mmCIF file of C-alpha atoms in Angstrom:
data_model
loop_
_atom_site.group_PDB
_atom_site.id
_atom_site.type_symbol
_atom_site.label_atom_id
_atom_site.label_comp_id
_atom_site.label_asym_id
_atom_site.label_seq_id
_atom_site.Cartn_x
_atom_site.Cartn_y
_atom_site.Cartn_z
ATOM 1 C CA MET A 287 -7.192 10.367 -29.784
ATOM 2 C CA GLN A 288 -4.228 8.081 -30.363
ATOM 3 C CA THR A 289 -3.647 5.916 -27.318
ATOM 4 C CA ALA A 290 -0.923 3.445 -26.351
ATOM 5 C CA LEU A 291 -1.084 0.690 -23.721
ATOM 6 C CA LEU A 292 2.185 0.139 -21.863
ATOM 7 C CA MET A 293 2.026 -2.755 -19.395
ATOM 8 C CA ASP A 294 2.869 -6.423 -19.045
ATOM 9 C CA PRO A 295 0.721 -8.170 -21.701
ATOM 10 C CA ALA A 296 0.215 -11.118 -19.341
ATOM 11 C CA LEU A 297 -1.637 -8.808 -16.942
ATOM 12 C CA VAL A 298 -4.098 -7.267 -19.389
ATOM 13 C CA ASP A 299 -6.826 -9.874 -18.790
ATOM 14 C CA HIS A 300 -6.373 -9.485 -15.028
ATOM 15 C CA PHE A 301 -6.934 -5.722 -15.166
ATOM 16 C CA PHE A 302 -9.468 -5.455 -17.962
ATOM 17 C CA GLY A 303 -12.517 -7.686 -18.314
ATOM 18 C CA PRO A 304 -14.124 -8.480 -21.680
ATOM 19 C CA GLU A 305 -16.356 -5.377 -21.605
ATOM 20 C CA GLU A 306 -13.463 -3.079 -20.721
ATOM 21 C CA GLN A 307 -11.358 -4.570 -23.501
ATOM 22 C CA VAL A 308 -14.128 -3.899 -25.999
ATOM 23 C CA GLN A 309 -14.251 -0.278 -24.866
ATOM 24 C CA LEU A 310 -10.479 0.028 -25.120
ATOM 25 C CA GLN A 311 -10.728 -1.219 -28.687
ATOM 26 C CA GLU A 312 -13.849 0.603 -29.866
ATOM 27 C CA ARG A 313 -13.711 3.876 -27.957
ATOM 28 C CA LEU A 314 -9.968 4.439 -27.586
ATOM 29 C CA GLY A 315 -8.654 2.484 -30.550
ATOM 30 C CA VAL A 316 -6.355 0.377 -28.390
ATOM 31 C CA ASP A 317 -5.853 -3.304 -29.134
ATOM 32 C CA PRO A 318 -5.393 -4.911 -25.673
ATOM 33 C CA ARG A 319 -3.246 -7.577 -27.330
ATOM 34 C CA ALA A 320 -0.805 -4.844 -28.368
ATOM 35 C CA ALA A 321 0.182 -4.061 -24.766
ATOM 36 C CA THR A 322 3.953 -3.904 -24.435
ATOM 37 C CA THR A 323 6.670 -3.427 -21.836
ATOM 38 C CA GLU A 324 8.991 -1.882 -24.424
ATOM 39 C CA LEU A 325 8.870 1.748 -25.453
ATOM 40 C CA PRO A 326 7.869 1.820 -29.144
ATOM 41 C CA ALA A 327 9.993 3.577 -31.741
ATOM 42 C CA ALA A 328 9.927 7.370 -31.724
ATOM 43 C CA SER A 329 7.940 7.443 -34.968
ATOM 44 C CA ALA A 330 5.172 5.383 -33.345
ATOM 45 C CA LEU A 331 4.995 7.742 -30.365
ATOM 46 C CA ALA A 332 4.937 11.049 -32.217
ATOM 47 C CA ASP A 333 1.137 11.249 -32.359
ATOM 48 C CA VAL A 334 0.272 9.533 -29.063
ATOM 49 C CA GLU A 335 -1.911 11.770 -26.896
ATOM 50 C CA LEU A 336 -2.830 9.317 -24.135
ATOM 51 C CA LEU A 337 -0.801 6.634 -22.375
ATOM 52 C CA ILE A 338 -2.427 3.928 -20.290
ATOM 53 C CA THR A 339 0.305 2.347 -18.184
ATOM 54 C CA GLY A 340 0.561 -0.491 -15.704
ATOM 55 C CA TRP A 341 2.913 -2.898 -13.984
ATOM 56 C CA GLY A 342 5.837 -3.674 -16.259
ATOM 57 C CA ALA A 343 5.596 -0.400 -18.178
ATOM 58 C CA PRO A 344 8.907 1.115 -19.316
ATOM 59 C CA ASP A 345 10.371 3.914 -17.225
ATOM 60 C CA LEU A 346 9.254 7.258 -18.617
ATOM 61 C CA SER A 347 11.280 9.413 -16.228
ATOM 62 C CA SER A 348 14.567 9.451 -18.192
ATOM 63 C CA GLY A 349 13.806 11.607 -21.192
ATOM 64 C CA ALA A 350 11.194 9.299 -22.708
ATOM 65 C CA LEU A 351 8.548 12.031 -22.557
ATOM 66 C CA GLU A 352 10.550 13.965 -25.133
ATOM 67 C CA LEU A 353 9.494 11.288 -27.627
ATOM 68 C CA LEU A 354 5.832 12.124 -26.931
ATOM 69 C CA PRO A 355 5.375 15.743 -28.061
ATOM 70 C CA ARG A 356 1.571 15.472 -28.263
ATOM 71 C CA LEU A 357 1.016 13.586 -25.019
ATOM 72 C CA ARG A 358 -1.848 15.045 -22.986
ATOM 73 C CA ALA A 359 -2.280 12.516 -20.187
ATOM 74 C CA ILE A 360 -0.863 9.436 -18.489
ATOM 75 C CA VAL A 361 -3.377 7.126 -16.834
ATOM 76 C CA HIS A 362 -1.654 4.608 -14.577
ATOM 77 C CA THR A 363 -3.374 1.462 -13.316
ATOM 78 C CA GLY A 364 -1.026 1.344 -10.314
ATOM 79 C CA GLY A 365 -0.149 3.732 -7.498
ATOM 80 C CA GLY A 366 3.074 5.694 -7.961
ATOM 81 C CA VAL A 367 4.097 7.342 -11.227
ATOM 82 C CA SER A 368 7.858 7.875 -11.487
ATOM 83 C CA CYS A 369 7.642 10.548 -14.184
ATOM 84 C CA ALA A 370 4.901 12.573 -12.459
ATOM 85 C CA GLN A 371 7.074 15.608 -11.781
ATOM 86 C CA GLU A 372 8.473 15.809 -15.301
ATOM 87 C CA ALA A 373 5.014 15.245 -16.787
ATOM 88 C CA ALA A 374 3.514 18.025 -14.687
ATOM 89 C CA GLY A 375 6.265 20.353 -15.876
ATOM 90 C CA ARG A 376 5.216 19.603 -19.436
ATOM 91 C CA GLY A 377 1.541 20.228 -18.697
ATOM 92 C CA ILE A 378 0.664 16.540 -18.947
ATOM 93 C CA MET A 379 -2.154 15.298 -16.721
ATOM 94 C CA VAL A 380 -1.238 12.284 -14.579
ATOM 95 C CA SER A 381 -3.795 9.956 -13.030
ATOM 96 C CA SER A 382 -3.115 6.987 -10.790
ATOM 97 C CA ALA A 383 -5.165 4.245 -9.157
ATOM 98 C CA ARG A 384 -3.776 5.121 -5.743
ATOM 99 C CA GLN A 385 -7.224 5.461 -4.177
ATOM 100 C CA GLN A 386 -8.430 2.144 -5.561
ATOM 101 C CA ASN A 387 -5.237 0.334 -4.550
ATOM 102 C CA ALA A 388 -5.443 1.776 -1.049
ATOM 103 C CA LEU A 389 -8.691 0.024 -0.199
ATOM 104 C CA PRO A 390 -7.435 -3.601 -0.072
ATOM 105 C CA VAL A 391 -4.317 -2.523 1.846
ATOM 106 C CA ALA A 392 -6.491 -0.796 4.436
ATOM 107 C CA GLN A 393 -8.775 -3.842 4.596
ATOM 108 C CA TYR A 394 -5.785 -6.145 5.128
ATOM 109 C CA THR A 395 -4.411 -3.827 7.799
ATOM 110 C CA MET A 396 -7.696 -3.641 9.677
ATOM 111 C CA ALA A 397 -8.022 -7.420 9.553
ATOM 112 C CA MET A 398 -4.506 -7.838 10.946
ATOM 113 C CA ILE A 399 -4.996 -5.202 13.641
ATOM 114 C CA THR A 400 -8.153 -6.991 14.751
ATOM 115 C CA LEU A 401 -6.491 -10.423 14.739
ATOM 116 C CA ALA A 402 -3.410 -9.101 16.535
ATOM 117 C CA ALA A 403 -5.523 -7.400 19.200
ATOM 118 C CA LYS A 404 -7.243 -10.730 19.885
ATOM 119 C CA ASP A 405 -3.939 -12.720 19.844
ATOM 120 C CA ILE A 406 -5.342 -14.880 17.040
ATOM 121 C CA PRO A 407 -2.127 -15.706 15.123
ATOM 122 C CA TRP A 408 -0.262 -16.613 18.292
ATOM 123 C CA ALA A 409 -3.127 -18.475 19.983
ATOM 124 C CA SER A 410 -3.562 -20.511 16.798
ATOM 125 C CA ARG A 411 0.068 -21.597 16.868
ATOM 126 C CA THR A 412 -0.149 -22.586 20.533
ATOM 127 C CA TYR A 413 -3.361 -24.516 19.939
ATOM 128 C CA ARG A 414 -1.930 -26.456 17.016
ATOM 129 C CA ALA A 415 1.409 -27.106 18.681
ATOM 130 C CA GLN A 416 0.102 -28.151 22.134
ATOM 131 C CA GLN A 417 -3.264 -29.639 21.112
ATOM 132 C CA ARG A 418 -4.964 -28.804 24.399
ATOM 133 C CA PHE A 419 -7.776 -26.718 25.840
ATOM 134 C CA ILE A 420 -7.002 -23.004 25.653
ATOM 135 C CA ASP A 421 -8.441 -21.059 28.561
ATOM 136 C CA ARG A 422 -9.060 -17.772 26.787
ATOM 137 C CA GLU A 423 -9.823 -15.684 29.850
ATOM 138 C CA ALA A 424 -6.814 -16.933 31.759
ATOM 139 C CA GLU A 425 -4.256 -17.117 28.950
ATOM 140 C CA HIS A 426 -5.455 -14.216 26.785
ATOM 141 C CA ALA A 427 -7.025 -11.881 29.293
ATOM 142 C CA ASP A 428 -5.384 -8.716 27.953
ATOM 143 C CA THR A 429 -6.807 -9.006 24.446
ATOM 144 C CA GLY A 430 -9.457 -7.389 22.274
ATOM 145 C CA LEU A 431 -9.665 -4.301 20.106
ATOM 146 C CA ASP A 432 -11.927 -2.321 22.435
ATOM 147 C CA GLY A 433 -9.992 0.438 24.163
ATOM 148 C CA ARG A 434 -6.753 -0.533 22.442
ATOM 149 C CA SER A 435 -4.157 2.121 21.565
ATOM 150 C CA VAL A 436 -3.051 2.006 17.942
ATOM 151 C CA GLY A 437 -0.314 4.119 16.367
ATOM 152 C CA ILE A 438 -0.360 4.964 12.665
ATOM 153 C CA VAL A 439 2.804 6.028 10.834
ATOM 154 C CA GLY A 440 1.731 7.906 7.708
ATOM 155 C CA ALA A 441 -1.731 9.455 7.430
ATOM 156 C CA SER A 442 -2.091 9.797 3.668
ATOM 157 C CA THR A 443 -4.384 7.668 1.501
ATOM 158 C CA ILE A 444 -4.044 4.247 3.159
ATOM 159 C CA GLY A 445 -3.322 5.584 6.624
ATOM 160 C CA GLU A 446 -6.428 7.749 6.533
ATOM 161 C CA LEU A 447 -8.623 4.793 5.550
ATOM 162 C CA VAL A 448 -7.230 2.778 8.452
ATOM 163 C CA ILE A 449 -7.689 5.676 10.845
ATOM 164 C CA ARG A 450 -11.311 6.152 9.808
ATOM 165 C CA SER A 451 -12.024 2.441 10.265
ATOM 166 C CA LEU A 452 -10.408 2.446 13.707
ATOM 167 C CA ARG A 453 -12.197 5.608 14.800
ATOM 168 C CA ALA A 454 -15.530 3.966 13.977
ATOM 169 C CA GLN A 455 -14.743 1.629 16.872
ATOM 170 C CA ASP A 456 -13.673 2.092 20.495
ATOM 171 C CA VAL A 457 -9.988 2.497 19.651
ATOM 172 C CA HIS A 458 -7.548 5.201 20.713
ATOM 173 C CA VAL A 459 -5.627 6.329 17.609
ATOM 174 C CA ALA A 460 -2.507 8.475 17.419
ATOM 175 C CA ALA A 461 -0.620 9.297 14.222
ATOM 176 C CA TYR A 462 2.777 10.476 13.072
ATOM 177 C CA ASP A 463 3.042 12.244 9.721
ATOM 178 C CA PRO A 464 5.055 15.425 9.055
ATOM 179 C CA LEU A 465 2.298 16.586 6.684
ATOM 180 C CA LEU A 466 -0.513 16.033 9.183
ATOM 181 C CA THR A 467 -1.819 19.380 10.446
ATOM 182 C CA ASP A 468 -3.626 19.958 13.728
ATOM 183 C CA GLU A 469 -6.791 20.769 11.789
ATOM 184 C CA ARG A 470 -6.720 17.553 9.779
ATOM 185 C CA ALA A 471 -5.851 15.501 12.841
ATOM 186 C CA ALA A 472 -8.859 16.973 14.629
ATOM 187 C CA ALA A 473 -11.066 16.211 11.649
ATOM 188 C CA LEU A 474 -9.845 12.596 11.648
ATOM 189 C CA GLY A 475 -10.254 12.328 15.408
ATOM 190 C CA VAL A 476 -6.645 11.332 16.067
ATOM 191 C CA VAL A 477 -3.904 12.599 18.326
ATOM 192 C CA ARG A 478 -1.050 14.036 16.280
ATOM 193 C CA VAL A 479 2.359 12.985 17.633
ATOM 194 C CA ASP A 480 5.513 14.707 16.392
ATOM 195 C CA ASP A 481 7.994 12.128 17.650
ATOM 196 C CA LEU A 482 8.049 8.494 16.498
ATOM 197 C CA THR A 483 9.486 7.145 19.720
ATOM 198 C CA SER A 484 6.668 8.822 21.647
ATOM 199 C CA LEU A 485 4.130 7.316 19.246
ATOM 200 C CA ALA A 486 5.656 3.867 19.702
ATOM 201 C CA ALA A 487 5.690 4.195 23.483
ATOM 202 C CA ARG A 488 1.935 4.803 23.582
ATOM 203 C CA SER A 489 0.985 2.112 21.025
ATOM 204 C CA ARG A 490 -0.002 -1.474 21.678
ATOM 205 C CA ILE A 491 -0.148 -1.875 17.903
ATOM 206 C CA LEU A 492 2.008 0.192 15.535
ATOM 207 C CA SER A 493 1.144 0.124 11.814
ATOM 208 C CA VAL A 494 3.284 1.668 9.059
ATOM 209 C CA HIS A 495 1.779 3.398 6.004
ATOM 210 C CA ALA A 496 4.448 5.932 5.009
ATOM 211 C CA PRO A 497 5.747 6.184 1.424
ATOM 212 C CA ASP A 498 9.149 4.838 0.424
ATOM 213 C CA THR A 499 11.311 7.916 -0.109
ATOM 214 C CA PRO A 500 14.950 8.689 0.718
ATOM 215 C CA SER A 501 13.782 10.518 3.853
ATOM 216 C CA THR A 502 11.657 7.626 5.159
ATOM 217 C CA ARG A 503 14.088 4.743 4.675
ATOM 218 C CA GLY A 504 15.065 3.421 8.084
ATOM 219 C CA LEU A 505 12.326 5.554 9.641
ATOM 220 C CA ILE A 506 11.412 2.759 12.064
ATOM 221 C CA SER A 507 14.740 2.728 13.862
ATOM 222 C CA ALA A 508 16.070 0.599 16.684
ATOM 223 C CA GLU A 509 15.087 3.402 19.087
ATOM 224 C CA VAL A 510 11.510 3.394 17.821
ATOM 225 C CA LEU A 511 11.250 -0.396 18.115
ATOM 226 C CA GLN A 512 12.750 -0.348 21.600
ATOM 227 C CA SER A 513 10.103 2.201 22.631
ATOM 228 C CA LEU A 514 7.244 -0.206 21.907
ATOM 229 C CA PRO A 515 5.786 -1.669 25.115
ATOM 230 C CA ASN A 516 6.310 -5.352 25.853
ATOM 231 C CA GLY A 517 3.754 -7.483 24.046
ATOM 232 C CA SER A 518 3.152 -4.913 21.302
ATOM 233 C CA THR A 519 2.590 -5.833 17.673
ATOM 234 C CA PHE A 520 4.385 -4.124 14.801
ATOM 235 C CA ILE A 521 2.631 -4.190 11.394
ATOM 236 C CA ASN A 522 4.255 -3.205 8.104
ATOM 237 C CA THR A 523 2.334 -3.150 4.820
ATOM 238 C CA ALA A 524 4.344 -0.250 3.338
ATOM 239 C CA ARG A 525 7.903 -1.146 2.325
ATOM 240 C CA GLY A 526 10.603 -3.135 4.066
ATOM 241 C CA ALA A 527 13.166 -0.367 3.546
ATOM 242 C CA LEU A 528 11.289 1.849 6.018
ATOM 243 C CA VAL A 529 12.421 -0.406 8.871
ATOM 244 C CA ASP A 530 15.795 -1.132 10.443
ATOM 245 C CA GLN A 531 15.249 -4.825 9.824
ATOM 246 C CA GLN A 532 18.294 -5.967 11.781
ATOM 247 C CA ALA A 533 17.020 -4.090 14.827
ATOM 248 C CA LEU A 534 13.556 -5.545 14.310
ATOM 249 C CA VAL A 535 14.922 -9.095 14.210
ATOM 250 C CA ALA A 536 16.919 -8.409 17.383
ATOM 251 C CA GLU A 537 13.793 -7.242 19.219
ATOM 252 C CA LEU A 538 11.735 -10.164 17.939
ATOM 253 C CA GLU A 539 14.370 -12.688 18.980
ATOM 254 C CA THR A 540 13.937 -11.565 22.584
ATOM 255 C CA GLY A 541 10.261 -12.498 22.346
ATOM 256 C CA ARG A 542 9.318 -9.035 23.608
ATOM 257 C CA LEU A 543 7.428 -7.995 20.474
ATOM 258 C CA ARG A 544 5.313 -9.545 17.733
ATOM 259 C CA ALA A 545 5.284 -8.579 14.077
ATOM 260 C CA ILE A 546 2.992 -8.902 11.086
ATOM 261 C CA LEU A 547 5.088 -8.262 8.006
ATOM 262 C CA ASP A 548 3.749 -8.133 4.457
ATOM 263 C CA VAL A 549 6.959 -6.545 3.171
ATOM 264 C CA THR A 550 10.648 -7.026 3.911
ATOM 265 C CA GLU A 551 14.032 -5.828 2.697
ATOM 266 C CA PRO A 552 14.948 -7.424 0.392
ATOM 267 C CA GLU A 553 11.797 -8.878 -1.009
ATOM 268 C CA VAL A 554 12.035 -11.916 -1.131
ATOM 269 C CA LEU A 555 14.177 -12.687 1.929
ATOM 270 C CA PRO A 556 17.032 -15.138 1.371
ATOM 271 C CA PRO A 557 16.433 -18.765 2.440
ATOM 272 C CA GLY A 558 17.102 -19.338 6.124
ATOM 273 C CA HIS A 559 16.404 -15.747 7.203
ATOM 274 C CA PRO A 560 15.216 -15.576 10.852
ATOM 275 C CA LEU A 561 11.922 -13.900 9.905
ATOM 276 C CA TYR A 562 10.823 -17.141 8.241
ATOM 277 C CA PHE A 563 11.105 -19.062 11.495
ATOM 278 C CA LEU A 564 10.426 -16.763 14.446
ATOM 279 C CA PRO A 565 7.199 -17.919 16.137
ATOM 280 C CA ASN A 566 6.157 -14.353 16.945
ATOM 281 C CA VAL A 567 6.162 -13.291 13.282
ATOM 282 C CA LEU A 568 3.332 -13.586 10.765
ATOM 283 C CA LEU A 569 4.995 -13.208 7.362
ATOM 284 C CA THR A 570 3.014 -12.815 4.126
ATOM 285 C CA PRO A 571 4.397 -12.425 0.555
ATOM 286 C CA HIS A 572 3.273 -8.852 -0.197
ATOM 287 C CA MET A 573 -0.423 -9.730 -0.388
ATOM 288 C CA ALA A 574 -1.977 -6.644 1.203
ATOM 289 C CA GLY A 575 -2.147 -4.716 -2.048
ATOM 290 C CA THR A 576 -4.545 -5.219 -4.916
ATOM 291 C CA MET A 577 -4.524 -8.783 -6.222
ATOM 292 C CA GLY A 578 -6.755 -11.361 -7.878
ATOM 293 C CA THR A 579 -10.275 -10.129 -8.546
ATOM 294 C CA GLU A 580 -9.397 -6.748 -7.033
ATOM 295 C CA LEU A 581 -7.265 -5.882 -10.078
ATOM 296 C CA ARG A 582 -10.382 -5.325 -12.154
ATOM 297 C CA ARG A 583 -11.192 -2.316 -9.960
ATOM 298 C CA LEU A 584 -7.923 -0.692 -11.049
ATOM 299 C CA GLY A 585 -8.558 -1.410 -14.720
ATOM 300 C CA ALA A 586 -12.114 -0.086 -14.586
ATOM 301 C CA SER A 587 -10.934 3.095 -12.892
ATOM 302 C CA ALA A 588 -8.185 3.608 -15.488
ATOM 303 C CA LEU A 589 -10.651 3.132 -18.327
ATOM 304 C CA ARG A 590 -13.011 5.727 -16.839
ATOM 305 C CA GLU A 591 -10.135 8.181 -16.512
ATOM 306 C CA ALA A 592 -8.987 7.538 -20.096
ATOM 307 C CA LEU A 593 -12.477 8.189 -21.426
ATOM 308 C CA ARG A 594 -12.652 11.437 -19.457
ATOM 309 C CA VAL A 595 -9.404 12.553 -21.065
ATOM 310 C CA GLN A 596 -10.782 11.645 -24.479
ATOM 311 C CA GLN A 597 -13.904 13.716 -23.800
ATOM 312 C CA GLY A 598 -11.895 16.730 -22.609
ATOM 313 C CA GLU A 599 -12.958 16.382 -18.969
ATOM 314 C CA ASP A 600 -10.813 16.714 -15.845
ATOM 315 C CA ILE A 601 -9.434 13.485 -14.431
ATOM 316 C CA LEU A 602 -10.865 12.306 -11.113
ATOM 317 C CA HIS A 603 -7.708 10.847 -9.579
ATOM 318 C CA PRO A 604 -4.764 13.170 -10.250
ATOM 319 C CA VAL A 605 -1.425 12.325 -8.674
ATOM 320 C CA PRO A 606 -1.245 14.396 -5.432
ATOM 321 C CA ALA A 607 0.455 17.749 -5.783
ATOM 322 C CA GLN A 608 2.933 16.952 -2.990
ATOM 323 C CA GLU A 609 4.100 13.873 -4.902
ATOM 324 C CA VAL A 610 4.550 15.842 -8.100
ATOM 325 C CA SER A 611 6.613 18.486 -6.312
ATOM 326 C CA ALA A 612 8.660 15.994 -4.285
#
């Protein structure tokens, strides 16, 4: 099976260890050093049956699939696949590492929810700035994760992992997701809320895990942010475009809310932006997703999927049907 590797060549060693690279070479006939971010000439693509793609791959959603008449499958080492709908229409299998990428985001989110519930980021700043004894019971009496109310916006792959982790503890969880049914909400053990302002009003911590689509941009509006109770923490590991950032800054400048932001709009913020300096903001440079040693998990998963395609087996991680039909 002729296979092509489309990704940033500088990332190949991060995604594929020595053993995986040997398998790419020996079992799939792919030279890892031949990875490219440019779409090869049409003559080189005519016989390609399998594409392994990654960060930096060329966009395949604008007619590029027409150059691949024999293509059977696309195995993506990342999450979203822009050409998924067109590929499905052509009978091409599409696999993504969405499940594998979701795990570190959920882990990051759970860590931040726990730290926020215990006032850790803010207590640390006070301790360092004032260099004095901190009376925890007097100054941070209303803290802790036990019994806390957490709202989750988006209950798909990452949101579900977070929900399951929270439900394993003494936490009250409510969720907003137009695709969340009563039956699935019951199975997850969460309260399904149809209105975002109502979800915000009942949440001491509100965490966003919705996808970035035209319908979700600006989803966290000024009204939603204003509905959060005083002292609440807003967490965003999804995309900055989902939030009315100007409204968020306005709320944060009052000191009424706190925020943990791994993403912003734009990304990176311009120098001097208020979010860099507000003391009630913990800002990280998009580090929740897969990074460092975690990248090997994505590469290993992609290799397993590619070998399944080669052997005529069904892929294990198809792009969700709702994404293909979106």
